Coordinates of C-alpha atoms and ligand atoms in Angstrom, one line a residue:
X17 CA -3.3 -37.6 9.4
X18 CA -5.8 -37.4 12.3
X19 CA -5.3 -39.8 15.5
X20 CA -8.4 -41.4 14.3
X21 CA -7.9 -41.7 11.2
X22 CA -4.0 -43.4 11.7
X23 CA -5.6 -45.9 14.0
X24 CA -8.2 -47.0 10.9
X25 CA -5.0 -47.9 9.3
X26 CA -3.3 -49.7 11.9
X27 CA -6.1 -52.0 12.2
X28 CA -6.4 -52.1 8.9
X29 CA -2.9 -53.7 8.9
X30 CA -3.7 -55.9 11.0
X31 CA -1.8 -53.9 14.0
X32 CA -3.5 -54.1 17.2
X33 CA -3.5 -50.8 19.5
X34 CA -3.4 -51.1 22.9
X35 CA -5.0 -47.8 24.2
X36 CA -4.4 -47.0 27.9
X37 CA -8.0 -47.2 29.7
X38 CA -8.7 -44.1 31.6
X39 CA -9.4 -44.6 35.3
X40 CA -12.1 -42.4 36.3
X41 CA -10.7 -40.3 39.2
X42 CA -14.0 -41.5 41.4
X43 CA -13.1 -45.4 41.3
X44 CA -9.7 -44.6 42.1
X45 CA -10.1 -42.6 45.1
X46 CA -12.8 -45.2 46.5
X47 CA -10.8 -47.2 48.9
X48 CA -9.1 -44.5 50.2
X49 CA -12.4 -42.8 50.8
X50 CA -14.2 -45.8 52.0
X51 CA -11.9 -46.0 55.1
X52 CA -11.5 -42.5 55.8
X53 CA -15.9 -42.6 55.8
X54 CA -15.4 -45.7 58.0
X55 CA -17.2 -48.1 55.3
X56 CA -14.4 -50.3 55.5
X57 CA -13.9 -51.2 59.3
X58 CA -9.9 -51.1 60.9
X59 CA -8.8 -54.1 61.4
X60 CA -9.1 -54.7 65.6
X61 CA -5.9 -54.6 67.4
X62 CA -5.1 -58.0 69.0
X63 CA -6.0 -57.7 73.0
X64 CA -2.9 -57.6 74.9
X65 CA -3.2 -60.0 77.3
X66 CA -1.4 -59.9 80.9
X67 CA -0.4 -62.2 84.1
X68 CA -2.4 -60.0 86.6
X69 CA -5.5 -60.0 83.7
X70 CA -5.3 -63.8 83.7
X71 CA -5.0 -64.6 87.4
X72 CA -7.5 -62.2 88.2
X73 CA -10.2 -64.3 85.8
X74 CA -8.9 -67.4 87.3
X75 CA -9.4 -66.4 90.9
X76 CA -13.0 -66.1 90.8
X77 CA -13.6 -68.7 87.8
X78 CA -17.1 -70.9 88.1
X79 CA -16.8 -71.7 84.3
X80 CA -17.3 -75.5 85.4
X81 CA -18.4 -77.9 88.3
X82 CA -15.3 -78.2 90.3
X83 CA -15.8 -74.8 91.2
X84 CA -18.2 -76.2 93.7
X85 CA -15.9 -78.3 95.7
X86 CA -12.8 -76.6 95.8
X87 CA -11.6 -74.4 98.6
X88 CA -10.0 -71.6 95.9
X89 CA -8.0 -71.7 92.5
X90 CA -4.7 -73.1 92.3
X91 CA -3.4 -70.6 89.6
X92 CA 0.4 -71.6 88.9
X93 CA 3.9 -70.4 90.4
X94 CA 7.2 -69.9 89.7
X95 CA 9.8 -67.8 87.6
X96 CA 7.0 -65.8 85.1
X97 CA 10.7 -65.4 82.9
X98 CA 11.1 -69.2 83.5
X99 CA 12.4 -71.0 80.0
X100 CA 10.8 -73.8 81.5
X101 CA 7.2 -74.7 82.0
X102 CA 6.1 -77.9 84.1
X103 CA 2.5 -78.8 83.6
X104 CA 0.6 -81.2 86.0
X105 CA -3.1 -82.6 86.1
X106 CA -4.8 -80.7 88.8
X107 CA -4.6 -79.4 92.3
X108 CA -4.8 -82.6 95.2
X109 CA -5.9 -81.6 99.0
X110 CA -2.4 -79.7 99.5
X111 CA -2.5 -77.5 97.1
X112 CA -6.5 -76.8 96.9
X113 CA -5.8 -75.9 100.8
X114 CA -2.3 -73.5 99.9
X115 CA -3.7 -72.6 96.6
X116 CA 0.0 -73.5 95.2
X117 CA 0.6 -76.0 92.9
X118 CA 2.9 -79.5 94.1
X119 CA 3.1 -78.5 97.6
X120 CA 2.2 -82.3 98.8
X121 CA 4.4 -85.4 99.0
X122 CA 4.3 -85.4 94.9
X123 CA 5.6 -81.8 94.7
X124 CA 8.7 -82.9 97.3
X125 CA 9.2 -85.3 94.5
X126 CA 9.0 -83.0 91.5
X127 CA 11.2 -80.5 93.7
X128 CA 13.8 -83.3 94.0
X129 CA 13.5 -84.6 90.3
X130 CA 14.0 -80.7 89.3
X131 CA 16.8 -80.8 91.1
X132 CA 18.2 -83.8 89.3
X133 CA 18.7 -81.9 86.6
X134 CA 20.1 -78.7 88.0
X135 CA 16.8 -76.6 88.4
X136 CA 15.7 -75.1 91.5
X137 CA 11.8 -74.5 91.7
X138 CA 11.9 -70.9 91.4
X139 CA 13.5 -71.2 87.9
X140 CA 10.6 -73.0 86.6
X141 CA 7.0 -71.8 86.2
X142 CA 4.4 -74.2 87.5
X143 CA 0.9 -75.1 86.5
X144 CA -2.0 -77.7 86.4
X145 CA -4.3 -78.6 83.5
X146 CA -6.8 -77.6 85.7
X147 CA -6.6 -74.6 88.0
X148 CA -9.4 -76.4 90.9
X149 CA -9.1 -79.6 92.6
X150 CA -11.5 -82.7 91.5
X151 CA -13.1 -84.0 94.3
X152 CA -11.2 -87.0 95.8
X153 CA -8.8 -86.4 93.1
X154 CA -10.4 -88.1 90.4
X155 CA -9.2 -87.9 87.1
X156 CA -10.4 -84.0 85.9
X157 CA -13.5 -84.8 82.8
X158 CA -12.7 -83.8 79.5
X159 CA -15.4 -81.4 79.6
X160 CA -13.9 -79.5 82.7
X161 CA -10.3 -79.9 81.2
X162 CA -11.4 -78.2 78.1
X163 CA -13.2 -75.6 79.8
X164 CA -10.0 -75.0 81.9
X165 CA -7.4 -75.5 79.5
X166 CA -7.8 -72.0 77.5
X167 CA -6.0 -70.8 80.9
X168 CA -3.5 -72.6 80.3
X169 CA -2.8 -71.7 77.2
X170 CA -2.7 -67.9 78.1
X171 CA 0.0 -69.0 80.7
X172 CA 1.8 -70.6 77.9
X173 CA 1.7 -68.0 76.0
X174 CA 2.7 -65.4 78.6
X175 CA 5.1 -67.2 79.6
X176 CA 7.0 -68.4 76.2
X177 CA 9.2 -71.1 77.8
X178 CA 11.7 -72.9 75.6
X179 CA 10.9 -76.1 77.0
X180 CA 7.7 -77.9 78.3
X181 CA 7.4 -81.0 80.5
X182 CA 4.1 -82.4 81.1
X183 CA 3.7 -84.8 83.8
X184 CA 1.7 -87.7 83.5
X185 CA -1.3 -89.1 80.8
X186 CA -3.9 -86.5 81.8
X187 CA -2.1 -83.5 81.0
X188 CA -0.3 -85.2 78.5
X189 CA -3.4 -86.3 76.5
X190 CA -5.0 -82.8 77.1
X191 CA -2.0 -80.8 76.0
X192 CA -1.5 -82.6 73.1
X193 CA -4.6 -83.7 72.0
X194 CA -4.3 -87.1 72.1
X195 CA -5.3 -90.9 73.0
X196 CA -2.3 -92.2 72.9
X197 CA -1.1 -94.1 76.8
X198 CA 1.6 -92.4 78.2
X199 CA 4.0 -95.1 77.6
X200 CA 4.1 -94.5 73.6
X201 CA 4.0 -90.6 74.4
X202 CA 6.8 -90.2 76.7
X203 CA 10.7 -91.1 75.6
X204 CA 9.9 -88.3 72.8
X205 CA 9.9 -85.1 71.9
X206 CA 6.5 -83.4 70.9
X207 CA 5.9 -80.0 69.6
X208 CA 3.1 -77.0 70.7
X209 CA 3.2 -74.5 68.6
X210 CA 7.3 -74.3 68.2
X211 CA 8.0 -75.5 71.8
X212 CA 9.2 -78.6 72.5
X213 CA 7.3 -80.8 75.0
X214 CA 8.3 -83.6 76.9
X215 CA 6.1 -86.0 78.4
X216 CA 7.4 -87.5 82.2
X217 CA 5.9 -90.2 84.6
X218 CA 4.1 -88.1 87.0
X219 CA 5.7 -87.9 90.3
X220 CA 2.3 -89.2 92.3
X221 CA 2.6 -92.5 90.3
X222 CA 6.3 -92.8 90.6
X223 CA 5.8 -92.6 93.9
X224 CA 3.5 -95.7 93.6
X225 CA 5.8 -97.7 90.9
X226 CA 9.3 -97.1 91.5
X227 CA 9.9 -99.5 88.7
X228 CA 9.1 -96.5 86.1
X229 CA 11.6 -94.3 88.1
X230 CA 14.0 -95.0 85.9
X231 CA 12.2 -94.3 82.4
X232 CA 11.1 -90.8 84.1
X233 CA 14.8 -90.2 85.0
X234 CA 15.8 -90.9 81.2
X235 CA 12.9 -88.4 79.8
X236 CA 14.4 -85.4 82.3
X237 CA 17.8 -86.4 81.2
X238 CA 16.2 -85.7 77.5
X239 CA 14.2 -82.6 78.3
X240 CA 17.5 -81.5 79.7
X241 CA 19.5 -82.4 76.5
X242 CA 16.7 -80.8 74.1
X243 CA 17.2 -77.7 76.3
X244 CA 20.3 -77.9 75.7
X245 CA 20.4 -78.1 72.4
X246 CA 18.1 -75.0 71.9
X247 CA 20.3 -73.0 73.8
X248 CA 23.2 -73.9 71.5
Ligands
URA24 N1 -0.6 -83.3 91.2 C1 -0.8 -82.4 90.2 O1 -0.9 -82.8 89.0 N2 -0.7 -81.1 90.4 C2 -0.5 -80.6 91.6 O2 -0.5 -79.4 91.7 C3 -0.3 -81.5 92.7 C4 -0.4 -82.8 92.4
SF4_25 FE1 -12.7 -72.4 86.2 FE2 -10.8 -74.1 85.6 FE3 -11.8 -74.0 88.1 FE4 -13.3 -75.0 86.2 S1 -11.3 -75.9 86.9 S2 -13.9 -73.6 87.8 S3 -12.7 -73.7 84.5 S4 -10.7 -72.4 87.0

């Protein structure tokens, strides 16, 4: 009996036959092809990004209006292997005339609060929200914070602390994207991206109301503790 003939019977019986489909050797060598003739484009590699790259952007940056008034960038300092990362609002007079971030009477204050709970500055990595001081140190405007704020987001994720404090509602709302007053976001712990983030009184308004001193105290001894309890 002929192949043809036998499969007549089969259906006949009532037998389906399943015959393997043929792939033509064409369609099955066209992806292969189409990338090796470039039809199909690579995917990009991601740009690696680097410290002297970013500060070397942020330097010369005009991207907004408070590059008018400023005397130069305030671009961050500290440990660039620092676990932790301390963000602030935005350069004052000091540090828009040292181009270092919480050199005035509010960075003596963060110095001495770091120190509270066993950090010296250089262990930390410091930056503002915004990299140029508003003029009279006015609150920065959204528009400038967001224009700013992809900087700091490279720092963050050059840096990749464990832990992040952010000091006071400005930088507080901007980093995480919020409304909410600073009283219902500090006392907790927040997440970017897997990091924890811990939201503290700034130190220029605890230096106006020492009656919050001791709230700000209890949300280092947290960010402490959380850090503690990533390092196991
Ligand atoms: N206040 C801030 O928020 N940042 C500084 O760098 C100095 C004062
Ligand atoms: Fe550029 Fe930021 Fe300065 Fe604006 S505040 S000019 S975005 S560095």
């Amino acid at each position: 009996m002929d192949n043809t003939t036998r499969l007549q019977y089969l259906e006949a019986m009532g037998i389906d036959v399943w015959l393997p489909r043929v792939v033509p050797v064409q369609e099955q060598a066209s992806v292969p092809d189409a990338i090796a003739e470039n039809i199909l484009p690579e995917p990009e590699p991601e740009p690696i990004d680097t410290w002297e790259a970013l500060q070397a952007e942020v330097v010369p940056c005009t991207k907004c209006d408070l590059c008018k008034t400023r005397t130069q960038t305030v671009f961050g300092s500290g440990n660039k292997n620092a676990d932790w990362m301390i963000i602030g609002e935005g350069p004052g007079q000091n540090e828009d005339q040292q181009g270092l971030p919480f050199v005035g009477k509010a960075g003596l204050l963060l110095t001495e609060m770091l120190r509270a709970i066993g950090l010296d500055r250089d262990e930390v990595f410091i930056a503002n929200v915004v990299k140029c001081r508003p003029p009279a140190n006015r609150d920065p405007k959204p528009i400038e914070i967001e224009t700013c704020k992809p900087y700091l987001l490279r720092q963050m994720a050059l840096l990749k602390p464990k832990i992040i404090v952010v000091l006071g509602r400005v930088a507080a709302q901007a980093l995480l994207n919020t409304d909410e007053p600073i009283s219902k976001l500090r006392g907790k712990i927040h997440a970017l991206n897997d990091e924890p983030v811990i939201v503290v009184y700034h130190p220029a308004y605890l230096l106006r109301s020492l009656l919050d001193k001791r709230k700000a105290w209890a949300d280092l001894k947290l960010a402490l503790q959380t850090y503690k309890n990533i390092k196991g």
